[in-house]
PDB file of C-alpha atoms in Angstrom:
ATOM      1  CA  UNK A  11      82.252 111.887 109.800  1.00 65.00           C
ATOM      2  CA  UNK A  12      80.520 111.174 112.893  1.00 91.00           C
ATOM      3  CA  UNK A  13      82.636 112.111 115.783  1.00 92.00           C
ATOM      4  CA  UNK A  14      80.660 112.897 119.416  1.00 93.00           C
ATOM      5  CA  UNK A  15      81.620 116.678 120.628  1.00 90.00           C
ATOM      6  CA  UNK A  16      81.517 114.956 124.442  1.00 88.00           C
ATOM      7  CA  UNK A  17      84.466 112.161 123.474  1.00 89.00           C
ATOM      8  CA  UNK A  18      88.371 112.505 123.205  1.00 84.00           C
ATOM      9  CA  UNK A  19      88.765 110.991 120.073  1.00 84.00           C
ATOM     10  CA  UNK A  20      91.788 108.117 119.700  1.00 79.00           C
ATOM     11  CA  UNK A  21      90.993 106.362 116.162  1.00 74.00           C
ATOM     12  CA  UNK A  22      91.714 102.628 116.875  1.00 69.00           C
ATOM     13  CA  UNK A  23      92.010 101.429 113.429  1.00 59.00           C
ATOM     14  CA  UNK A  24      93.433 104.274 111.726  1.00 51.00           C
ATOM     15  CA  UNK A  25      90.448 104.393 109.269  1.00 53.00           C
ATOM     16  CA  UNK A  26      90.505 100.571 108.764  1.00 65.00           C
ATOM     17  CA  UNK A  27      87.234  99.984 109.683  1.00 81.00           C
ATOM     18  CA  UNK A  28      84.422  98.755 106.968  1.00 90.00           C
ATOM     19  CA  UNK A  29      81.295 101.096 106.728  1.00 92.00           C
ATOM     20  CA  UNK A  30      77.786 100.509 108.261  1.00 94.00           C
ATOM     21  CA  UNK A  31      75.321  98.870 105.336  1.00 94.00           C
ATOM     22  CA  UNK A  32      72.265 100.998 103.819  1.00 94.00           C
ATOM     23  CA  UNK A  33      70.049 101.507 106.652  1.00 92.00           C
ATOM     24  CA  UNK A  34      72.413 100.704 109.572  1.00 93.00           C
ATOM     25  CA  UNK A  35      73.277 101.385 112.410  1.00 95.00           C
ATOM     26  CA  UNK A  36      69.745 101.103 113.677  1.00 93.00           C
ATOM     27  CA  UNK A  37      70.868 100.020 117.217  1.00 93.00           C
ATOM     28  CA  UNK A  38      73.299 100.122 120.574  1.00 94.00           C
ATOM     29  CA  UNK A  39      74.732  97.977 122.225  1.00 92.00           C
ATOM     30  CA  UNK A  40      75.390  98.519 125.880  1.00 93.00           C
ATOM     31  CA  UNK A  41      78.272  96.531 127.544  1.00 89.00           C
ATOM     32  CA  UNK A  42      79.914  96.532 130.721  1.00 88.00           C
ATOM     33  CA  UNK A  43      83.732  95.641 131.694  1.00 81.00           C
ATOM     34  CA  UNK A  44      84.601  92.698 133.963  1.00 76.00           C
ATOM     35  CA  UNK A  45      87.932  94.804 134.899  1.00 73.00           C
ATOM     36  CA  UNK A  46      89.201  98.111 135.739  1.00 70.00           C
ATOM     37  CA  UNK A  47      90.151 101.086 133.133  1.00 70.00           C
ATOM     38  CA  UNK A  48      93.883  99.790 132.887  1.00 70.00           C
ATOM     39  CA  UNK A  49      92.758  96.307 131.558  1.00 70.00           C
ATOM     40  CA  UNK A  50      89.518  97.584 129.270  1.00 69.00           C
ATOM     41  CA  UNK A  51      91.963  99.680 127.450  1.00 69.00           C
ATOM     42  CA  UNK A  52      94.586  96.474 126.901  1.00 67.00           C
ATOM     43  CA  UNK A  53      91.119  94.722 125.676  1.00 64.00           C
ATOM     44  CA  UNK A  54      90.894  97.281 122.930  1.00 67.00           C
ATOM     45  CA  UNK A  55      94.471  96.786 121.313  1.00 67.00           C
ATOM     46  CA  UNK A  56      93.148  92.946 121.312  1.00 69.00           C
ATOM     47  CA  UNK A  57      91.025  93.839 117.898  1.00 71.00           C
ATOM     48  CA  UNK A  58      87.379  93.824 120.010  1.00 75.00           C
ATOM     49  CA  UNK A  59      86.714  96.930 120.482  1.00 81.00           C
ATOM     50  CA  UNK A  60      83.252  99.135 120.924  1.00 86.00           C
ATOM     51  CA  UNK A  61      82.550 102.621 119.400  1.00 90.00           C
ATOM     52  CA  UNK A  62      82.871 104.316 123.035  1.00 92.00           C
ATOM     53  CA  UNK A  63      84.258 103.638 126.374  1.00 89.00           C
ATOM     54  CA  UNK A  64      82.639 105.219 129.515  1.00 92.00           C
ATOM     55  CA  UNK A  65      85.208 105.495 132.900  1.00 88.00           C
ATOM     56  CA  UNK A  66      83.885 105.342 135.941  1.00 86.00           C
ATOM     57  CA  UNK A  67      85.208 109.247 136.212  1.00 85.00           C
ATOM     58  CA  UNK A  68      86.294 111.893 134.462  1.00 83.00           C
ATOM     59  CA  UNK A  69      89.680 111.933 132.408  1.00 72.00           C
ATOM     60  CA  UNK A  70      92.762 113.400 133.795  1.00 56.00           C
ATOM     61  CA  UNK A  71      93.287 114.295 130.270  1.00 56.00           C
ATOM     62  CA  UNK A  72      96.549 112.430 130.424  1.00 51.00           C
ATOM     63  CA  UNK A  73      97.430 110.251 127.153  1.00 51.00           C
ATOM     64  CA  UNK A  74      99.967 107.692 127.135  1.00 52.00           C
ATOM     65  CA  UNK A  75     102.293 107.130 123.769  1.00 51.00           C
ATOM     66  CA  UNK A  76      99.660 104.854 122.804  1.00 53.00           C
ATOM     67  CA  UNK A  77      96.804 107.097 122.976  1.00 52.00           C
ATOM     68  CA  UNK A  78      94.984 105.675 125.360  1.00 49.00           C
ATOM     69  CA  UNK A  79      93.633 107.624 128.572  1.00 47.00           C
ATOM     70  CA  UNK A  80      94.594 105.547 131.698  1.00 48.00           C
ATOM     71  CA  UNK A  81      92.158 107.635 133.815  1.00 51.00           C
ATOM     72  CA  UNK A  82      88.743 107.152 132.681  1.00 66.00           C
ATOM     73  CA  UNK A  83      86.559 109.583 130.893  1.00 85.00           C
ATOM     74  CA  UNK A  84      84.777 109.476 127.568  1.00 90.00           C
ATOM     75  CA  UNK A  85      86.784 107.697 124.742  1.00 88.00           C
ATOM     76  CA  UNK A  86      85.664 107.493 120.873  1.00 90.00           C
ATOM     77  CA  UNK A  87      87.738 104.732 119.132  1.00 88.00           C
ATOM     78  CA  UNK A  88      85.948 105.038 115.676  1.00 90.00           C
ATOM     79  CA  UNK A  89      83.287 107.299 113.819  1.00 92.00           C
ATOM     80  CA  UNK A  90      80.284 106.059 114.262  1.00 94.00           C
ATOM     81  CA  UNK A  91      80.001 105.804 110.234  1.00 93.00           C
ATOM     82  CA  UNK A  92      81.769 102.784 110.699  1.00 92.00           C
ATOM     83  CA  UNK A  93      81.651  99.147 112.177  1.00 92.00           C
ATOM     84  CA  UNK A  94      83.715  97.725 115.738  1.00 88.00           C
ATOM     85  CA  UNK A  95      84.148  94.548 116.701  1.00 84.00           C
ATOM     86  CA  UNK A  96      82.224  94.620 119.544  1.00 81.00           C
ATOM     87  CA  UNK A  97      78.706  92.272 119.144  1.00 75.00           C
ATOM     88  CA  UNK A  98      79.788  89.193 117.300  1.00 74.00           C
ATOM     89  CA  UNK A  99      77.460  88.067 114.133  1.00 76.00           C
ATOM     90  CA  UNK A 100      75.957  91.909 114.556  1.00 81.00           C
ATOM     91  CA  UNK A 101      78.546  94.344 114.273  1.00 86.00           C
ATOM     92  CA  UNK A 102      76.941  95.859 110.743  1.00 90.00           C
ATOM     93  CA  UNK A 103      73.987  96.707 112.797  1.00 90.00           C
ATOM     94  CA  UNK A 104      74.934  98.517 116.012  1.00 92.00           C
ATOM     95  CA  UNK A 105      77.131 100.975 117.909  1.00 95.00           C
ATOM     96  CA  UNK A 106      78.978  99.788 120.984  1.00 93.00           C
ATOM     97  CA  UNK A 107      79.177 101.540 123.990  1.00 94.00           C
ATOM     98  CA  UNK A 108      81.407  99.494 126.703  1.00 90.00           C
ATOM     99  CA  UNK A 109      81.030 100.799 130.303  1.00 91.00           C
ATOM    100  CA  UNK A 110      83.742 100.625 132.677  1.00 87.00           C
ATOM    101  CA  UNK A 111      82.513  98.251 135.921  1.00 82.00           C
ATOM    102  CA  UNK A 112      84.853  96.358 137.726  1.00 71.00           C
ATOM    103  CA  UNK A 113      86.771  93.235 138.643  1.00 68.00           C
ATOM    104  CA  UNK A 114      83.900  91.372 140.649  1.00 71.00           C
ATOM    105  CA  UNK A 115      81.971  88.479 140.668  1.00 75.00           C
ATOM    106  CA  UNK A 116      78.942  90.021 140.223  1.00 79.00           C
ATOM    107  CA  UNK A 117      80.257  93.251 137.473  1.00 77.00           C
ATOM    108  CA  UNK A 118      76.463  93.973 136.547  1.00 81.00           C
ATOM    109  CA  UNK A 119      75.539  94.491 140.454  1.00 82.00           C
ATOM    110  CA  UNK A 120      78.226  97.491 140.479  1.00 82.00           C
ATOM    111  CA  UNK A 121      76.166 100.499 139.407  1.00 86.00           C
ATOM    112  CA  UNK A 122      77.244 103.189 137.269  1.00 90.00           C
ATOM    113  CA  UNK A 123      78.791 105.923 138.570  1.00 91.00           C
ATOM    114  CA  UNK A 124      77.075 109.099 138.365  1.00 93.00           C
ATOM    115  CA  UNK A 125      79.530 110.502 135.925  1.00 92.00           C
ATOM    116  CA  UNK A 126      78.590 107.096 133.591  1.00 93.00           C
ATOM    117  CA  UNK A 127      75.182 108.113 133.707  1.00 94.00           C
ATOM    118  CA  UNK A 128      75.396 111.682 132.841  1.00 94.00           C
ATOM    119  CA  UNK A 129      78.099 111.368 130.153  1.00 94.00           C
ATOM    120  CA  UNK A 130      76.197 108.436 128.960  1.00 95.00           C
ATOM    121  CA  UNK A 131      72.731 109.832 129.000  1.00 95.00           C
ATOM    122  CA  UNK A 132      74.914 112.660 126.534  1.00 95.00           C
ATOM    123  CA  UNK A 133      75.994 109.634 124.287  1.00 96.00           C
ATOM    124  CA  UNK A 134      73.121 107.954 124.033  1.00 97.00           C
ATOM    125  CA  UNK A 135      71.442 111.402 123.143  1.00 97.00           C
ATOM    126  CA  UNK A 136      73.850 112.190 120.417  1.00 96.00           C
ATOM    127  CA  UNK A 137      74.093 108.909 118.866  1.00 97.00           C
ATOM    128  CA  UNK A 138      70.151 108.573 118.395  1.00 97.00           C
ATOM    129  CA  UNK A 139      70.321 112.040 117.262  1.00 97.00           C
ATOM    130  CA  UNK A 140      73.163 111.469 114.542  1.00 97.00           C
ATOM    131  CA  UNK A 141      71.681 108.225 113.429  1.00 96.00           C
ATOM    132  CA  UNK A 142      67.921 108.096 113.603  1.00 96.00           C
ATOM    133  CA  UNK A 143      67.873 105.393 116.327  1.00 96.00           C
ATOM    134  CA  UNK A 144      64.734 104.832 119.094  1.00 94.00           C
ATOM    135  CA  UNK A 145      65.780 106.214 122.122  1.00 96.00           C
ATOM    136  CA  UNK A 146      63.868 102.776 123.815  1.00 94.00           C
ATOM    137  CA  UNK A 147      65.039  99.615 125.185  1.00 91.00           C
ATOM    138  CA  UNK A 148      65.686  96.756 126.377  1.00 87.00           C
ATOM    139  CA  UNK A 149      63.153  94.838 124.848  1.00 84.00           C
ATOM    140  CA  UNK A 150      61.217  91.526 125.916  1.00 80.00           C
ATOM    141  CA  UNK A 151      62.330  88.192 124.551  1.00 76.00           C
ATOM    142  CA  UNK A 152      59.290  88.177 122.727  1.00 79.00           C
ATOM    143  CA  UNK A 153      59.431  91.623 121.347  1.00 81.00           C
ATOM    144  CA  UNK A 154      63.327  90.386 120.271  1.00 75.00           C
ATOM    145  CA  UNK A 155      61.613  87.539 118.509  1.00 75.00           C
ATOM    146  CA  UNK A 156      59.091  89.511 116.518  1.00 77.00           C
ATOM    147  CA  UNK A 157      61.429  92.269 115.244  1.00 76.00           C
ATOM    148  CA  UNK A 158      63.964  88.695 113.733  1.00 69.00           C
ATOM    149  CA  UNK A 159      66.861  90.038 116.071  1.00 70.00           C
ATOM    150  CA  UNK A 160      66.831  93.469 114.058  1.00 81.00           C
ATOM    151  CA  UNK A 161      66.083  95.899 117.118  1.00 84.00           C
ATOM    152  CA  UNK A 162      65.844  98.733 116.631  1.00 89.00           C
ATOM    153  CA  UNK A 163      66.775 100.556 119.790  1.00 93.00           C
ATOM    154  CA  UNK A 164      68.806  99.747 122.461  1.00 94.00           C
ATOM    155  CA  UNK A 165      70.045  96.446 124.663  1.00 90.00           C
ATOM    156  CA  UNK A 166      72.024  95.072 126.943  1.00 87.00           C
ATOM    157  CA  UNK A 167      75.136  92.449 125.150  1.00 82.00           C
ATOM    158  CA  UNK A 168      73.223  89.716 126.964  1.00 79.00           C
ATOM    159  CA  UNK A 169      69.920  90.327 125.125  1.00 75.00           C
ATOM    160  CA  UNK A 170      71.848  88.618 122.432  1.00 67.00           C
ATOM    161  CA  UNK A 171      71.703  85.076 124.395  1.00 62.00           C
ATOM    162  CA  UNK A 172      67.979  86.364 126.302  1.00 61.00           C
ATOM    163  CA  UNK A 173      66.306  86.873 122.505  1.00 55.00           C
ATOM    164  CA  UNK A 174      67.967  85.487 119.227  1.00 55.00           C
ATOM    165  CA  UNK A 175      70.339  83.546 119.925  1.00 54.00           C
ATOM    166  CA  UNK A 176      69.896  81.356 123.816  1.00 51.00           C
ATOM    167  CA  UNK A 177      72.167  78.436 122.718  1.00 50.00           C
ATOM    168  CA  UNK A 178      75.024  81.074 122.031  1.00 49.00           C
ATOM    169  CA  UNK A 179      78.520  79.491 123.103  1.00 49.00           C
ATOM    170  CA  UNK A 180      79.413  83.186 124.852  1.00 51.00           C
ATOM    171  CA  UNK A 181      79.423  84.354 128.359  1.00 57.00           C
ATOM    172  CA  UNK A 182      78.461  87.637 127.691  1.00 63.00           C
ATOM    173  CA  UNK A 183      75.881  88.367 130.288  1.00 73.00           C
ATOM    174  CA  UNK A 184      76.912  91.972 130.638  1.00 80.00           C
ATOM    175  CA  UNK A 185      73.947  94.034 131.175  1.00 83.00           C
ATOM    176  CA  UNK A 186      72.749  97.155 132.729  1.00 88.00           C
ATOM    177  CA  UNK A 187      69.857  97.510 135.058  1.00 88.00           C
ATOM    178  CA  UNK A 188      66.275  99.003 133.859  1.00 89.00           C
ATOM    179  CA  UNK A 189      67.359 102.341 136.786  1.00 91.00           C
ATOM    180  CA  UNK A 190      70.195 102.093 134.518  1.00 92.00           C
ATOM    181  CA  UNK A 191      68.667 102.342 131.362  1.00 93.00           C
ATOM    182  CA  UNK A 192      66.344 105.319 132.950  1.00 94.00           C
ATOM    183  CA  UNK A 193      68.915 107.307 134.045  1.00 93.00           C
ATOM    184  CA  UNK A 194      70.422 107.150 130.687  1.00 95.00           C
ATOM    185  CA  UNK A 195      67.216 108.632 129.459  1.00 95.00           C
ATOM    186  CA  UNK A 196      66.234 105.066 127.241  1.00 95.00           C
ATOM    187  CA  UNK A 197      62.627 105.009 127.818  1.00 93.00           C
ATOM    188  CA  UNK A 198      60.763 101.248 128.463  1.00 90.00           C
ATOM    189  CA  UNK A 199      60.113  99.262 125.145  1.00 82.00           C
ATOM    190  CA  UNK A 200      55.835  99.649 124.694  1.00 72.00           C
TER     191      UNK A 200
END
C-alpha cells in the first residue's frame, strides 16, 4: 500500500481501482483546476479523478459526510499502487497530482501558493521516492517524441497535446510554470 504520510487519506473508489502494469507508474502528471476547492472536489465524485489534490492552503481538518475536505489541504484519493482517471489514453502510466488554481481566464497565470509549493515539493519527493520515478521535467517536444510518449519523469497535462498527441480533441492546457516546476524541486530535463 502506498499511502503519502503528508495526505489525509479519503479512498475514492473504495478499492475499485485496477493496478499499475509491470513497470508503471514511471511518471506524474501535474494538473491545475479551472475552479475553486468547492467545485474540484464535485469534479472528483464525477469518476475523473487524480491521485492527489493540492489546496491553495492548509486544511481546516473539517470533513463533510462525504469525506471530502471543503478547505483545502493535501488530499490522497487512491494508493498510488493503483490507476485514476485523470490523463486520458495514459492513466496505466502516471500519478496525478491536480492543483487547486482558480476560476479565471487565464488559471495557469495564478501561481501556486506557497503552501502548494512546499506540500507539493513533499509529494513530488515521496512519490519519486516510493516509485523509482526521475525527479526531472517538463520535457521538450522533441525529447517527448524520442522517449514514444513514455516519459519518464514529470509534465504538465498539456504536454500531452505539446508532444504525442497535438491533434488531441481536449482543452487541457493546464500547466505549471518552469519557477513552478523549480520550486517543486523537478530539476530541467538535460
Amino acid at each position: 500500500m502506498a499511502i503519502c504520510p503528508y495526505a489525509q487519506f479519503a479512498q475514492h473508489r473504495g478499492g475499485a481501482a485496477a493496478a499499475f502494469p509491470e513497470g508503471a507508474p514511471f511518471g506524474i502528471t501535474l494538473h491545475r483546476t479551472r475552479t475553486g476547492w468547492g467545485q474540484a472536489q464535485k469534479f472528483v465524485t464525477s469518476g475523473k479523478y487524480p491521485h492527489f489534490m493540492v489546496g491553495t492552503e492548509p486544511s481546516s481538518g473539517v470533513r463533510t459526510a462525504g469525506g471530502t475536505t471543503p478547505w483545502g489541504g493535501l488530499i490522497q484519493y487512491e494508493d498510488t499502487a493503483y490507476q485514476t482517471a485523470h490523463h486520458r489514453g495514459e492513466n496505466a502510466k502516471y500519478i496525478g497530482i491536480e492543483f487547486q488554481s482558480a476560476d479565471a481566464e487565464d488559471y495557469n497565470a495564478v501561481p501556486l501558493s506557497n503552501y502548494q509549493l512546499a506540500i507539493g515539493n513533499l509529494l513530488v519527493g515521496w512519490i519519486c521516492d516510493t516509485h523509482g520515478i526521475a525527479r526531472k521535467g517538463p520535457p521538450s517536444v522533441k525529447q517527448v517524441n524520442k522517449m514514444e510518449r513514455n516519459v519518464h519523469g514529470i509534465i504538465s497535462h498539456a504536454d500531452i497535446q505539446k508532444g504525442w498527441n497535438p491533434g488531441a480533441k481536449s482543452n487541457h492546457g493546464d500547466r505549471l510554470s518552469a519557477s513552478d516546476f523549480a520550486a517543486l524541486g523537478i530539476a530541467p530535463w538535460s
